[in-house]
PDB file of C-alpha atoms in Angstrom:
ATOM      1  CA  UNK A   1      20.239  16.887  23.238  1.00 80.00           C
ATOM      2  CA  UNK A   2      19.439  15.937  19.127  1.00 85.00           C
ATOM      3  CA  UNK A   3      18.116  17.544  16.078  1.00 92.00           C
ATOM      4  CA  UNK A   4      17.331  14.608  14.124  1.00 94.00           C
ATOM      5  CA  UNK A   5      16.871  10.720  14.902  1.00 94.00           C
ATOM      6  CA  UNK A   6      16.309   7.367  13.086  1.00 93.00           C
ATOM      7  CA  UNK A   7      15.844   3.515  13.965  1.00 94.00           C
ATOM      8  CA  UNK A   8      17.267   1.059  11.550  1.00 95.00           C
ATOM      9  CA  UNK A   9      18.677  -2.326  11.431  1.00 95.00           C
ATOM     10  CA  UNK A  10      20.934  -4.091   9.085  1.00 96.00           C
ATOM     11  CA  UNK A  11      21.949  -7.383   7.643  1.00 96.00           C
ATOM     12  CA  UNK A  12      25.482  -8.370   6.516  1.00 95.00           C
ATOM     13  CA  UNK A  13      24.734 -11.093   5.010  1.00 95.00           C
ATOM     14  CA  UNK A  14      21.761  -9.748   2.387  1.00 96.00           C
ATOM     15  CA  UNK A  15      23.532  -6.285   2.329  1.00 97.00           C
ATOM     16  CA  UNK A  16      20.398  -4.803   2.914  1.00 97.00           C
ATOM     17  CA  UNK A  17      19.280  -1.892   5.594  1.00 97.00           C
ATOM     18  CA  UNK A  18      15.548  -0.599   6.596  1.00 96.00           C
ATOM     19  CA  UNK A  19      15.212   2.675   8.082  1.00 95.00           C
ATOM     20  CA  UNK A  20      12.160   3.561   9.949  1.00 90.00           C
ATOM     21  CA  UNK A  21      10.207   6.361  11.756  1.00 87.00           C
ATOM     22  CA  UNK A  22      13.050   9.576  10.875  1.00 90.00           C
ATOM     23  CA  UNK A  23      12.041  12.157  13.723  1.00 91.00           C
ATOM     24  CA  UNK A  24      13.529  15.751  13.208  1.00 92.00           C
ATOM     25  CA  UNK A  25      12.638  18.525  16.155  1.00 94.00           C
ATOM     26  CA  UNK A  26       9.876  20.842  14.803  1.00 93.00           C
ATOM     27  CA  UNK A  27      12.040  23.238  14.854  1.00 94.00           C
ATOM     28  CA  UNK A  28      14.725  22.254  12.658  1.00 92.00           C
ATOM     29  CA  UNK A  29      12.205  20.854   9.912  1.00 90.00           C
ATOM     30  CA  UNK A  30      12.663  21.417   6.292  1.00 88.00           C
ATOM     31  CA  UNK A  31      16.738  22.265   7.057  1.00 92.00           C
ATOM     32  CA  UNK A  32      18.000  19.643   5.199  1.00 90.00           C
ATOM     33  CA  UNK A  33      18.349  17.446   8.679  1.00 92.00           C
ATOM     34  CA  UNK A  34      16.337  14.191   7.785  1.00 90.00           C
ATOM     35  CA  UNK A  35      18.528  14.154   4.320  1.00 91.00           C
ATOM     36  CA  UNK A  36      21.903  14.776   5.969  1.00 93.00           C
ATOM     37  CA  UNK A  37      21.173  12.624   8.841  1.00 94.00           C
ATOM     38  CA  UNK A  38      20.255   9.572   6.289  1.00 95.00           C
ATOM     39  CA  UNK A  39      23.521  10.169   4.233  1.00 95.00           C
ATOM     40  CA  UNK A  40      25.180   9.904   6.810  1.00 95.00           C
ATOM     41  CA  UNK A  41      24.271   6.348   7.878  1.00 96.00           C
ATOM     42  CA  UNK A  42      24.727   5.443   4.152  1.00 96.00           C
ATOM     43  CA  UNK A  43      27.940   6.854   4.009  1.00 96.00           C
ATOM     44  CA  UNK A  44      28.723   4.326   7.442  1.00 96.00           C
ATOM     45  CA  UNK A  45      27.207   1.215   5.651  1.00 96.00           C
ATOM     46  CA  UNK A  46      28.462   1.631   1.648  1.00 95.00           C
ATOM     47  CA  UNK A  47      27.420  -1.806   0.910  1.00 95.00           C
ATOM     48  CA  UNK A  48      23.744  -1.689   1.457  1.00 97.00           C
ATOM     49  CA  UNK A  49      20.382  -1.221   0.091  1.00 97.00           C
ATOM     50  CA  UNK A  50      18.076   0.901   1.719  1.00 97.00           C
ATOM     51  CA  UNK A  51      14.528  -0.140   2.619  1.00 95.00           C
ATOM     52  CA  UNK A  52      12.139   1.280   5.208  1.00 92.00           C
ATOM     53  CA  UNK A  53       9.728  -1.279   7.274  1.00 86.00           C
ATOM     54  CA  UNK A  54       6.509   0.637   6.813  1.00 77.00           C
ATOM     55  CA  UNK A  55       4.557   2.338   4.067  1.00 68.00           C
ATOM     56  CA  UNK A  56       5.114   5.848   3.099  1.00 65.00           C
ATOM     57  CA  UNK A  57       2.495   7.886   4.969  1.00 63.00           C
ATOM     58  CA  UNK A  58       1.049  10.675   2.256  1.00 67.00           C
ATOM     59  CA  UNK A  59       2.465  12.952   4.104  1.00 71.00           C
ATOM     60  CA  UNK A  60       6.013  12.102   4.104  1.00 81.00           C
ATOM     61  CA  UNK A  61       6.194  11.073   0.439  1.00 80.00           C
ATOM     62  CA  UNK A  62       7.687  14.309  -0.946  1.00 82.00           C
ATOM     63  CA  UNK A  63      10.792  13.490   2.106  1.00 84.00           C
ATOM     64  CA  UNK A  64      10.903   9.736   0.758  1.00 86.00           C
ATOM     65  CA  UNK A  65      11.285  10.428  -2.939  1.00 85.00           C
ATOM     66  CA  UNK A  66      13.729  13.369  -2.509  1.00 85.00           C
ATOM     67  CA  UNK A  67      16.122  10.997   0.391  1.00 88.00           C
ATOM     68  CA  UNK A  68      15.395   7.868  -1.899  1.00 90.00           C
ATOM     69  CA  UNK A  69      16.729   9.454  -5.216  1.00 88.00           C
ATOM     70  CA  UNK A  70      19.529   7.643  -6.466  1.00 91.00           C
ATOM     71  CA  UNK A  71      20.032   5.200  -3.240  1.00 95.00           C
ATOM     72  CA  UNK A  72      20.110   1.664  -4.083  1.00 95.00           C
ATOM     73  CA  UNK A  73      17.111   0.021  -2.768  1.00 94.00           C
ATOM     74  CA  UNK A  74      15.045   3.331  -2.782  1.00 93.00           C
ATOM     75  CA  UNK A  75      13.524   3.034   0.372  1.00 93.00           C
ATOM     76  CA  UNK A  76      11.068   1.232  -1.093  1.00 91.00           C
ATOM     77  CA  UNK A  77       9.237  -0.656   1.196  1.00 90.00           C
ATOM     78  CA  UNK A  78      10.716  -4.090   2.367  1.00 92.00           C
ATOM     79  CA  UNK A  79       9.911  -6.390   5.104  1.00 93.00           C
ATOM     80  CA  UNK A  80      12.627  -7.510   7.203  1.00 94.00           C
ATOM     81  CA  UNK A  81      14.890 -10.596   5.987  1.00 94.00           C
ATOM     82  CA  UNK A  82      15.021 -14.136   8.103  1.00 93.00           C
ATOM     83  CA  UNK A  83      18.179 -12.868   9.747  1.00 93.00           C
ATOM     84  CA  UNK A  84      17.559 -10.039  11.302  1.00 88.00           C
ATOM     85  CA  UNK A  85      13.656 -11.913  11.576  1.00 81.00           C
ATOM     86  CA  UNK A  86      15.712 -14.763  13.641  1.00 75.00           C
ATOM     87  CA  UNK A  87      18.345 -12.308  15.604  1.00 73.00           C
ATOM     88  CA  UNK A  88      21.204 -13.933  13.806  1.00 62.00           C
TER      89      UNK A  88
END
């Protein structure tokens, strides 16, 4: 069983990571799991700047502002690089 999950991709060449669709089970929302989960992901990949693939939905702007504070890239929207697109 899981309480938090997130899809992500990384490109070592560009030193960029993208996260998409972070999800926390409803009974655990607003307990800090999303922030902790993304912090753990960044700790595994300390040399990357972090972005999202899709626009920030109105209801999640506060989450992205909080989680992106002091994060290289700030989880701003950015398309995949050519390396990831091509599967290299």
